[in-house]
Amino acid sequence: MMNATSTASTLSAENVSVWFGERQVLQDVNLVFPANQVTALIGPSGCGKSTFLRTLNRMHELIPSAGLAGRVLLDGQDIYDPSMDAVDVRIKIGMVFQKPNPFPTMSIKENILSGLKLSGRKITDADELVETSLRRASIWNEVKDRLGDQALSLSGGQQQRLCIARSLAMNPEVLLMDEPCSALDPGSTRRIEETIQELSASMTIVIVTHNMQQAQRVSDQTAFFLADENTPGGVVEFGSTENVFNQPIDPRTNDYVNGHFG
Amino acid sequence: MANEQKDGSPEVKKRKLSSGPLSKGDKWFFRATAVSANFAFVLVALIVVFLFANAWPTLSSQGFSFFTGSNWNPDAKHPVMQLGPMLWGSLLIGFTGVLLATPMAISAAYLIVYLLPKPAAKVATTVIDLLAALPSVVIGLWGIAVFTPVAVNWARISNQLLGWIPIFHVKDPNAAFTDSPFIAGWIVAVMIVPIITSVTREIFSQMDDGLINGALALGGSRFSVFRRVIMPTSSSGIIGGILLGLGRALGETVAILYVLQLSFKINFFSLLESRGGAVASWILARFGEASNSEFHGLMAAGLVIFLVTLAVNMLASFVVNRAQPWRKN
């Protein structure tokens, strides 16, 4: 395991409400993601958890009709403050998507370096950064002899770990993961879960998942999102993963984690 | 039993499946489509045969100098017909047009696909498509009456600022800057912007949002995402669109005739000089008063421009078909 310098930060959402046009999809979300902890966001489809995740690194505002209220604090600093640049925010708070999205025209190595190029940063020691990033995403041994190959020559699970490595190359303080395993087979899923555990030593992780077992395996704390019909979604229960799954306070949480709906 | 295989199991007989015409009406429908489709091929073949037969007297008497020489004297005792300046001029204007049109087309496509709200994007698309519907004679008239007086100023300024670069150099200090390949290139650019824009727009709109979001999430700016992700992923498709535009530019006739001084003094690269060439325009200019001898020369010119545009268009469809193999899965 590489000894990356711990740059993890605490991320918190204060009274976050979200709109698409006139339609409110989230109301008053208050959550704290402490440094070096893994937080799982669970809930049925359409409850707004992925939307919420996208507010945490200002990806939400890329949708033209997007609206937001409340604050998102990274180590106490509001990322939506007018003085903050969205690009800087996204560099500090990385994101891994549901569907692996390596850049098809780039090689494996170029994919790792793509974030630095996209953000116009200098690349000092490319080879070392590529190796470190790939090692941290536990894919180095599989690709070390074919760094020049096209990224699409990798399997789906490898592509997703490449995308994780690509985010890690930016050395983020927080990593957001939006159902990173939903398109993957069980073997690839297990490896990514192991990677998540290792990464939490050096960063704060927020992961959206539909898989209850996965939430229990990887996370320290869990937030359960729910939206009733025609009302904005919100957090029903938030606490340690242990408590949310084994001694939920709200009966709706109990029903959901035990598979009665959703 | 007769229908038994060696191991004793009954032989499996394949049934007849028909995908042919089911009814009499279908039979006639199929025949009609076949005839119509083949008609196009037959027509093209007949045109090639006609062109070649009529071009042959000139091609055989002039030999290779038909393509390279620069002299046109069809009614001399020993007719000389050498298309060089026209052929070269077509290429010069075609490439100038493509160079001018491509940045405009890519910008327009980016604006339409990524920046404009949907209703405005629809309007912009319609306006650009309308540009393609303008008859080239109208564009030619606009070119001579409206555009040339304006472009002359651009040409003069380019010459003053960049005259030390050979393509912007003119010999005559009092040059008029009219009727130049520069102006013809602009006119052609106006005509091919819609083609390149619509191909590029199509390519951009097929772009995987996941890649763009991924690039933005890595800290990309809109411009760096455009440059490093959108363009590399779209480049082969856009090149196909550019080649389609080039095909149109090389075959352009009337509009160029209005705004260009056709000259058999070959002009290799001086965009601002008032002389140039264009094969198709030359045919149009000469055809009405051509003698029998010149008629064959013009047919040979037609064959040449036909083959060149055919080659460019085939290359274009080849490139477009090969574009973005990763999209197909």
XYZ file of C-alpha atoms in Angstrom:
591
model
C 0.000 0.000 0.000
C 1.364 3.363 -0.998
C 1.784 5.898 1.710
C -0.062 8.791 0.177
C -0.039 11.897 2.259
C -3.372 12.196 3.963
C -5.090 15.218 2.532
C -8.586 14.155 3.495
C -11.050 16.867 4.378
C -14.400 16.986 6.064
C -17.287 17.733 3.742
C -20.657 18.827 5.017
C -24.004 19.752 3.552
C -26.121 22.345 5.356
C -29.809 22.714 4.504
C -29.232 21.697 0.912
C -32.335 21.926 -1.274
C -32.246 21.219 -4.980
C -34.463 22.109 -7.927
C -34.740 21.254 -11.595
C -36.619 24.240 -12.935
C -39.710 24.603 -10.777
C -39.587 21.041 -9.500
C -37.931 20.618 -6.115
C -36.210 17.255 -5.803
C -34.432 17.581 -2.448
C -35.288 19.451 0.711
C -33.096 20.434 3.633
C -30.412 17.810 3.494
C -27.987 18.050 6.415
C -25.119 15.588 6.360
C -21.535 15.524 7.587
C -18.886 13.421 5.884
C -15.948 13.294 8.292
C -12.406 12.985 6.989
C -11.255 9.452 6.177
C -14.717 7.986 6.573
C -16.770 6.195 3.948
C -20.388 7.323 3.800
C -22.983 5.347 1.853
C -26.044 7.055 0.415
C -28.866 4.565 -0.018
C -32.501 4.797 -1.047
C -34.911 3.809 -3.805
C -34.527 5.111 -7.372
C -35.629 8.691 -7.833
C -35.106 9.760 -4.227
C -32.460 12.310 -5.246
C -29.327 10.688 -3.858
C -27.388 10.875 -7.134
C -28.545 14.456 -7.603
C -27.371 15.219 -4.088
C -23.984 13.666 -4.848
C -23.660 15.949 -7.859
C -24.240 19.011 -5.706
C -21.174 18.059 -3.657
C -18.719 18.861 -6.469
C -20.783 21.383 -8.398
C -21.620 19.026 -11.233
C -25.319 19.700 -10.591
C -25.057 23.260 -11.890
C -24.083 22.012 -15.365
C -27.763 21.291 -15.984
C -29.200 24.574 -17.290
C -32.366 24.564 -15.135
C -30.550 23.577 -11.934
C -31.289 25.400 -8.698
C -29.805 25.099 -5.215
C -30.232 26.445 -1.702
C -28.089 25.877 1.383
C -24.363 25.421 1.715
C -21.775 22.742 1.030
C -18.661 23.158 3.150
C -15.258 21.704 2.416
C -13.243 22.072 5.628
C -15.520 24.948 6.570
C -15.329 26.738 3.239
C -18.490 27.083 1.143
C -17.796 25.559 -2.276
C -20.644 27.637 -3.753
C -19.144 30.898 -2.537
C -18.748 33.333 -5.464
C -15.024 33.440 -4.775
C -14.721 29.679 -5.375
C -13.972 28.423 -8.868
C -16.025 25.366 -9.848
C -12.985 23.902 -11.573
C -10.914 24.085 -8.360
C -13.761 22.509 -6.437
C -13.934 19.582 -8.854
C -10.195 19.073 -8.629
C -10.387 18.790 -4.827
C -13.550 16.701 -4.904
C -13.176 13.929 -7.481
C -15.968 11.846 -8.956
C -16.380 8.321 -10.291
C -19.442 7.623 -12.415
C -21.892 4.770 -12.712
C -20.747 3.799 -16.180
C -16.983 3.554 -16.697
C -16.051 6.500 -18.917
C -12.390 6.260 -19.936
C -11.511 8.577 -22.809
C -11.607 6.366 -25.901
C -9.003 8.254 -27.915
C -6.427 8.059 -25.127
C -4.139 5.304 -23.950
C -4.218 3.989 -20.390
C -1.372 6.286 -19.445
C -2.929 9.307 -21.148
C -6.172 8.651 -19.305
C -4.354 8.855 -15.984
C -2.744 12.142 -16.979
C -5.909 13.532 -18.591
C -7.086 15.403 -15.471
C -3.825 17.336 -15.240
C -3.996 18.203 -18.916
C -7.676 19.144 -18.772
C -7.111 21.453 -15.834
C -3.989 22.914 -17.402
C -1.607 21.755 -14.687
C 2.030 20.971 -15.103
C 3.007 17.322 -15.164
C 6.243 16.923 -13.259
C 6.892 13.196 -12.962
C 4.424 11.527 -15.275
C 5.688 7.959 -14.936
C 5.672 8.031 -11.160
C 2.225 9.629 -11.002
C 0.843 7.025 -13.401
C 2.287 4.173 -11.361
C 1.167 5.573 -8.006
C -2.353 6.253 -9.221
C -2.741 2.843 -10.813
C -1.349 1.140 -7.694
C -3.764 2.996 -5.442
C -6.628 1.822 -7.660
C -5.208 -1.745 -7.490
C -4.869 -2.108 -11.228
C -1.148 -1.510 -11.708
C -0.180 -5.176 -11.986
C -2.772 -5.797 -14.673
C -1.799 -2.905 -16.924
C 1.852 -2.098 -16.187
C 3.044 -3.781 -19.402
C 0.441 -2.161 -21.637
C 0.251 1.480 -20.551
C 0.265 2.570 -24.183
C -2.788 0.481 -25.088
C -6.139 2.066 -25.726
C -8.190 2.387 -22.550
C -11.106 0.616 -24.228
C -9.054 -2.555 -24.553
C -9.638 -3.104 -20.821
C -12.564 -5.037 -19.349
C -15.451 -3.118 -17.775
C -14.142 -3.626 -14.233
C -10.640 -2.595 -15.241
C -12.031 0.471 -17.002
C -13.806 1.503 -13.821
C -10.637 1.082 -11.765
C -8.802 3.088 -14.438
C -11.384 5.843 -13.935
C -10.789 5.679 -10.177
C -7.041 5.897 -10.813
C -7.660 8.850 -13.136
C -9.441 10.682 -10.326
C -6.726 9.728 -7.827
C -4.064 11.265 -10.068
C -5.569 14.643 -9.184
C -4.937 13.815 -5.518
C -8.474 14.723 -4.385
C -9.416 15.346 -0.778
C -12.830 13.812 -1.293
C -13.944 11.108 -3.736
C -17.589 10.876 -4.783
C -18.731 7.582 -6.282
C -22.072 7.254 -8.038
C -23.001 3.547 -8.028
C -19.505 2.678 -9.230
C -20.171 -1.059 -9.341
C -23.643 -1.212 -10.820
C -22.340 -2.083 -14.281
C -19.793 -4.619 -13.051
C -19.625 -8.349 -12.313
C -19.277 -9.577 -8.689
C -15.516 -10.163 -8.951
C -14.815 -6.641 -10.196
C -17.222 -5.286 -7.582
C -15.321 -6.995 -4.777
C -12.009 -5.579 -5.947
C -13.400 -2.055 -6.119
C -14.833 -2.416 -2.641
C -11.382 -3.403 -1.380
C -9.943 -0.381 -3.148
C -12.497 1.875 -1.461
C -11.449 0.562 1.949
C -7.795 1.233 1.196
C -8.460 4.695 -0.187
C -10.350 5.832 2.880
C -6.998 6.001 4.662
C -6.126 9.025 2.553
C -9.435 10.603 1.601
C -13.077 11.102 2.423
C -15.429 8.948 0.379
C -19.129 9.312 -0.383
C -20.683 6.445 -2.309
C -24.181 6.085 -3.731
C -25.232 2.459 -3.904
C -28.312 0.355 -4.505
C -26.645 -2.654 -3.024
C -27.409 -3.035 0.705
C -24.625 -5.554 1.234
C -22.172 -3.220 -0.420
C -23.192 -0.354 1.834
C -22.645 -2.572 4.859
C -19.313 -3.881 3.594
C -17.664 -0.590 2.681
C -19.176 2.223 4.706
C -18.687 3.651 8.180
C -21.892 5.647 8.104
C -25.049 5.520 6.041
C -27.673 8.053 5.004
C -31.070 6.774 3.893
C -32.811 8.996 1.313
C -36.506 8.771 0.534
C -38.964 10.747 -1.566
C -42.707 10.306 -1.237
C -44.718 10.706 -4.392
C -44.732 14.302 -5.665
C -42.716 15.594 -2.739
C -39.019 16.451 -2.681
C -36.667 13.823 -1.333
C -34.767 14.083 1.897
C -32.756 12.157 4.465
C -34.898 9.885 6.615
C -32.109 8.481 8.712
C -28.417 9.108 9.101
C -26.014 7.379 11.429
C -23.375 4.709 11.709
C -23.855 1.934 9.174
C -24.120 -0.505 12.088
C -27.083 1.344 13.572
C -28.862 2.164 10.301
C -28.884 -1.476 9.268
C -29.309 -3.244 12.580
C -31.234 -0.835 14.809
C -32.932 1.642 12.527
C -34.983 4.245 14.341
C -37.422 5.013 11.537
C -39.719 2.144 10.473
C -39.318 3.152 6.799
C -35.563 2.609 7.095
C -36.219 -0.785 8.595
C -38.523 -1.706 5.720
C -36.030 -0.525 3.103
C -32.867 -2.131 4.455
C -34.731 -5.386 4.914
C -35.929 -5.329 1.327
C -39.617 -4.657 1.899
C -39.666 -1.975 -0.811
C -37.389 -0.106 -3.165
C -37.583 -46.127 -43.006
C -36.166 -44.079 -45.817
C -35.628 -40.876 -43.930
C -33.466 -42.278 -41.182
C -29.920 -41.314 -40.386
C -27.191 -43.846 -39.554
C -27.768 -43.743 -35.815
C -31.425 -44.490 -36.325
C -32.815 -41.089 -35.408
C -35.191 -39.557 -37.927
C -33.583 -37.053 -40.280
C -34.309 -33.438 -39.453
C -35.628 -31.748 -42.526
C -35.191 -28.021 -42.883
C -38.363 -26.208 -43.791
C -38.463 -23.702 -46.566
C -38.527 -20.160 -45.275
C -39.369 -17.451 -47.701
C -38.403 -13.845 -47.339
C -39.322 -13.175 -50.945
C -42.370 -11.225 -52.049
C -45.500 -12.548 -50.427
C -48.131 -11.226 -52.772
C -48.409 -10.187 -56.386
C -48.440 -6.539 -55.285
C -45.155 -7.060 -53.428
C -43.606 -8.627 -56.496
C -44.286 -5.505 -58.522
C -43.196 -3.289 -55.659
C -39.858 -5.129 -55.430
C -39.348 -4.905 -59.193
C -40.132 -1.189 -59.216
C -37.591 -0.453 -56.452
C -34.959 -2.560 -58.223
C -35.468 -0.705 -61.492
C -35.354 2.709 -59.825
C -32.265 1.860 -57.837
C -30.417 0.483 -60.833
C -31.469 3.439 -62.954
C -29.173 5.701 -60.919
C -26.212 3.375 -61.465
C -26.944 3.058 -65.162
C -27.196 6.813 -65.502
C -23.840 7.407 -63.828
C -22.246 4.737 -65.993
C -23.712 6.288 -69.151
C -22.436 9.721 -68.162
C -18.951 8.353 -67.605
C -19.018 6.592 -70.972
C -20.308 9.742 -72.698
C -17.695 11.941 -71.027
C -14.888 9.559 -71.755
C -15.844 9.062 -75.404
C -16.042 12.804 -75.981
C -12.935 13.544 -73.964
C -10.804 10.974 -75.700
C -9.841 13.025 -78.805
C -8.390 15.739 -76.599
C -6.830 13.418 -74.035
C -5.111 11.350 -76.726
C -3.816 14.347 -78.668
C -2.716 16.409 -75.660
C -1.400 13.583 -73.526
C -0.270 14.273 -70.003
C 0.278 17.955 -70.707
C -3.514 18.305 -70.611
C -3.196 18.209 -66.832
C 0.070 20.064 -66.367
C 0.482 22.619 -69.139
C -0.942 26.114 -69.090
C -2.158 27.131 -72.504
C -5.595 27.042 -74.076
C -5.729 27.552 -77.845
C -8.290 25.104 -79.207
C -8.684 26.599 -82.669
C -5.054 26.822 -83.719
C -3.803 24.689 -86.544
C -2.472 22.320 -83.935
C -4.949 22.824 -81.084
C -3.384 23.185 -77.653
C -5.574 22.518 -74.645
C -3.870 22.353 -71.268
C -5.979 22.592 -68.180
C -3.208 23.077 -65.586
C -4.116 26.538 -64.217
C -7.824 25.661 -63.973
C -7.162 22.343 -62.242
C -4.702 23.891 -59.839
C -7.043 26.856 -59.292
C -9.906 24.529 -58.334
C -7.715 22.937 -55.695
C -6.465 26.296 -54.398
C -9.993 27.685 -54.075
C -11.298 24.416 -52.647
C -8.678 24.304 -49.910
C -9.035 28.016 -49.174
C -12.786 27.535 -48.854
C -12.366 24.553 -46.547
C -9.849 26.405 -44.375
C -12.219 29.337 -43.990
C -15.360 27.252 -43.556
C -14.117 24.664 -41.065
C -13.609 26.932 -38.019
C -16.960 28.622 -38.698
C -18.721 25.286 -39.064
C -17.198 23.737 -35.936
C -18.005 26.847 -33.886
C -21.583 26.858 -35.165
C -22.014 23.168 -34.411
C -20.588 23.561 -30.899
C -22.861 26.518 -30.255
C -25.920 24.622 -31.467
C -25.227 21.382 -29.626
C -23.704 22.586 -26.361
C -24.455 26.219 -25.685
C -27.781 27.356 -27.105
C -31.074 26.533 -25.401
C -33.145 24.109 -27.479
C -35.482 26.610 -29.246
C -32.594 28.883 -30.240
C -30.594 25.863 -31.405
C -33.477 24.872 -33.677
C -33.613 28.329 -35.205
C -29.856 28.396 -35.764
C -29.957 24.955 -37.394
C -32.733 26.051 -39.742
C -30.939 29.247 -40.718
C -27.718 27.412 -41.535
C -29.602 24.749 -43.495
C -31.328 27.529 -45.446
C -27.896 28.733 -46.497
C -27.447 25.359 -48.188
C -30.721 25.821 -50.035
C -29.665 29.095 -51.680
C -29.058 28.566 -55.423
C -25.408 29.124 -56.266
C -26.307 31.743 -58.863
C -27.829 33.815 -56.065
C -24.699 33.422 -53.983
C -22.657 34.442 -57.029
C -24.709 37.612 -57.518
C -24.409 38.415 -53.841
C -20.698 37.723 -54.143
C -20.151 40.239 -56.929
C -22.585 42.909 -55.761
C -22.295 42.842 -51.986
C -19.429 40.706 -50.824
C -16.632 41.702 -53.199
C -16.618 45.411 -52.205
C -16.289 44.348 -48.561
C -13.800 41.544 -49.111
C -11.569 43.838 -51.130
C -10.922 45.726 -47.897
C -10.110 42.526 -46.022
C -7.751 41.586 -48.836
C -6.033 44.966 -48.749
C -5.577 44.815 -44.985
C -4.259 41.231 -45.161
C -1.828 42.345 -47.813
C -0.627 45.312 -45.769
C -0.190 43.293 -42.578
C 0.881 39.939 -43.967
C 2.264 40.819 -47.385
C 5.612 39.301 -46.422
C 3.943 35.882 -46.423
C 3.911 34.687 -50.071
C 0.211 33.786 -50.131
C -0.740 37.371 -49.195
C 1.747 38.977 -51.550
C 0.727 40.903 -54.693
C 3.092 42.070 -57.429
C 1.224 45.212 -58.447
C 1.333 47.895 -55.713
C -1.959 49.275 -57.035
C -3.702 45.922 -57.127
C -7.503 46.035 -57.194
C -7.839 42.910 -55.027
C -11.029 41.967 -56.893
C -11.698 38.665 -58.721
C -9.108 36.795 -56.649
C -8.917 33.216 -55.358
C -9.279 34.786 -51.900
C -12.764 36.094 -52.724
C -13.696 32.905 -54.583
C -12.520 30.942 -51.532
C -14.823 32.954 -49.285
C -17.771 32.421 -51.618
C -17.121 28.700 -51.668
C -16.750 28.756 -47.874
C -20.222 30.258 -47.522
C -21.574 27.434 -49.625
C -19.907 24.592 -47.732
C -20.347 25.847 -44.164
C -23.817 24.239 -43.995
C -22.464 20.852 -45.107
C -19.625 20.771 -42.588
C -21.863 22.200 -39.857
C -24.555 19.583 -40.261
C -22.079 16.694 -40.245
C -20.262 18.132 -37.210
C -23.531 18.820 -35.412
C -24.546 15.201 -35.939
C -21.196 13.953 -34.616
C -21.306 16.265 -31.578
C -24.854 15.284 -30.688
C -23.895 11.598 -30.708
C -21.109 12.308 -28.258
C -21.337 10.290 -25.035
C -22.343 12.662 -22.215
C -20.455 10.428 -19.814
C -17.154 11.461 -21.391
C -17.953 15.151 -21.155
C -19.135 14.864 -17.553
C -16.080 12.799 -16.715
C -13.797 15.430 -18.189
C -15.581 18.289 -16.406
C -15.437 16.373 -13.123
C -11.670 16.074 -13.535
C -11.389 19.845 -13.502
C -11.675 20.542 -17.204
C -12.845 23.923 -18.454
C -15.372 24.044 -21.276
C -12.551 24.852 -23.669
C -10.144 22.183 -22.482
C -12.920 19.587 -22.627
C -13.667 20.720 -26.183
C -10.041 20.532 -27.161
C -8.962 17.357 -25.413
C -12.087 15.208 -25.383
C -14.746 16.407 -27.822
C -12.481 17.189 -30.772
C -10.265 14.078 -30.633
C -13.345 11.874 -30.291
C -15.070 13.600 -33.206
C -12.148 14.326 -35.494
C -12.545 11.562 -38.064
C -16.244 12.339 -38.508
C -15.495 16.016 -38.915
C -12.774 15.257 -41.464
C -15.387 13.309 -43.410
C -17.644 16.374 -43.337
C -14.773 18.572 -44.500
C -14.113 16.243 -47.421
C -17.789 16.349 -48.391
C -17.521 20.140 -48.362
C -14.344 19.961 -50.445
C -16.192 17.827 -52.988
C -18.836 20.512 -53.301
C -16.216 23.270 -53.487
C -14.300 21.567 -56.303
C -17.420 21.207 -58.396
C -18.683 24.743 -57.804
C -19.364 26.572 -61.050
C -21.564 29.635 -61.385
C -20.797 31.375 -58.120
C -17.054 31.250 -58.771
C -17.470 32.455 -62.339
C -18.984 35.690 -60.998
C -16.185 36.524 -58.586
C -12.999 35.180 -60.182
C -10.819 36.320 -63.045
C -10.119 33.092 -64.936
C -6.587 33.133 -66.265
C -4.254 30.701 -67.946
C -1.284 32.287 -66.282
C -0.905 29.779 -63.503
C -1.303 31.130 -59.980
C 0.169 28.690 -57.495
C -0.550 30.358 -54.196
C -1.067 34.132 -54.425
C -4.536 34.333 -52.960
C -4.941 38.071 -53.493
C -3.906 38.345 -57.163
C -6.780 38.953 -59.569
C -6.330 35.714 -61.451
C -7.132 32.154 -60.765
C -8.747 29.078 -62.138
C -11.653 26.733 -61.638
C -12.298 23.796 -63.944
C -16.086 23.806 -63.689
C -16.324 27.564 -64.153
C -14.055 27.352 -67.173
C -16.375 24.822 -68.806
C -19.353 27.069 -68.182
C -17.519 30.130 -69.477
C -16.427 28.498 -72.724
C -19.143 26.011 -73.571
C -21.534 28.341 -75.385
C -19.092 29.369 -78.070
C -16.951 26.254 -78.244
C -15.846 24.880 -81.581
C -15.886 21.144 -82.149
C -12.269 20.895 -81.137
C -12.766 22.869 -77.940
C -15.916 20.890 -77.146
C -13.781 17.772 -76.703
C -11.351 19.709 -74.526
C -14.164 20.880 -72.272
C -15.523 17.327 -72.066
C -12.084 16.202 -70.957
C -12.129 18.939 -68.326
C -15.541 17.693 -67.197
C -14.242 14.159 -66.909
C -11.323 15.361 -64.812
C -13.441 17.339 -62.348
C -15.940 14.476 -62.181
C -13.239 12.003 -61.263
C -11.653 14.360 -58.719
C -14.928 15.063 -56.902
C -15.859 11.377 -57.087
C -12.549 10.474 -55.457
C -12.990 13.110 -52.731
C -16.548 11.991 -52.014
C -15.548 8.337 -51.849
C -12.756 9.218 -49.464
C -15.284 11.189 -47.400
C -17.727 8.315 -47.059
C -14.857 5.961 -46.269
C -13.653 8.257 -43.482
C -17.156 8.840 -42.125
C -17.868 5.116 -42.053
C -14.669 4.415 -40.215
C -15.286 7.230 -37.743
C -15.457 6.411 -34.049
C -15.374 2.612 -34.076
C -15.941 2.672 -30.299
C -19.417 4.118 -30.832
C -20.653 0.972 -32.472
C -20.733 -1.202 -29.346
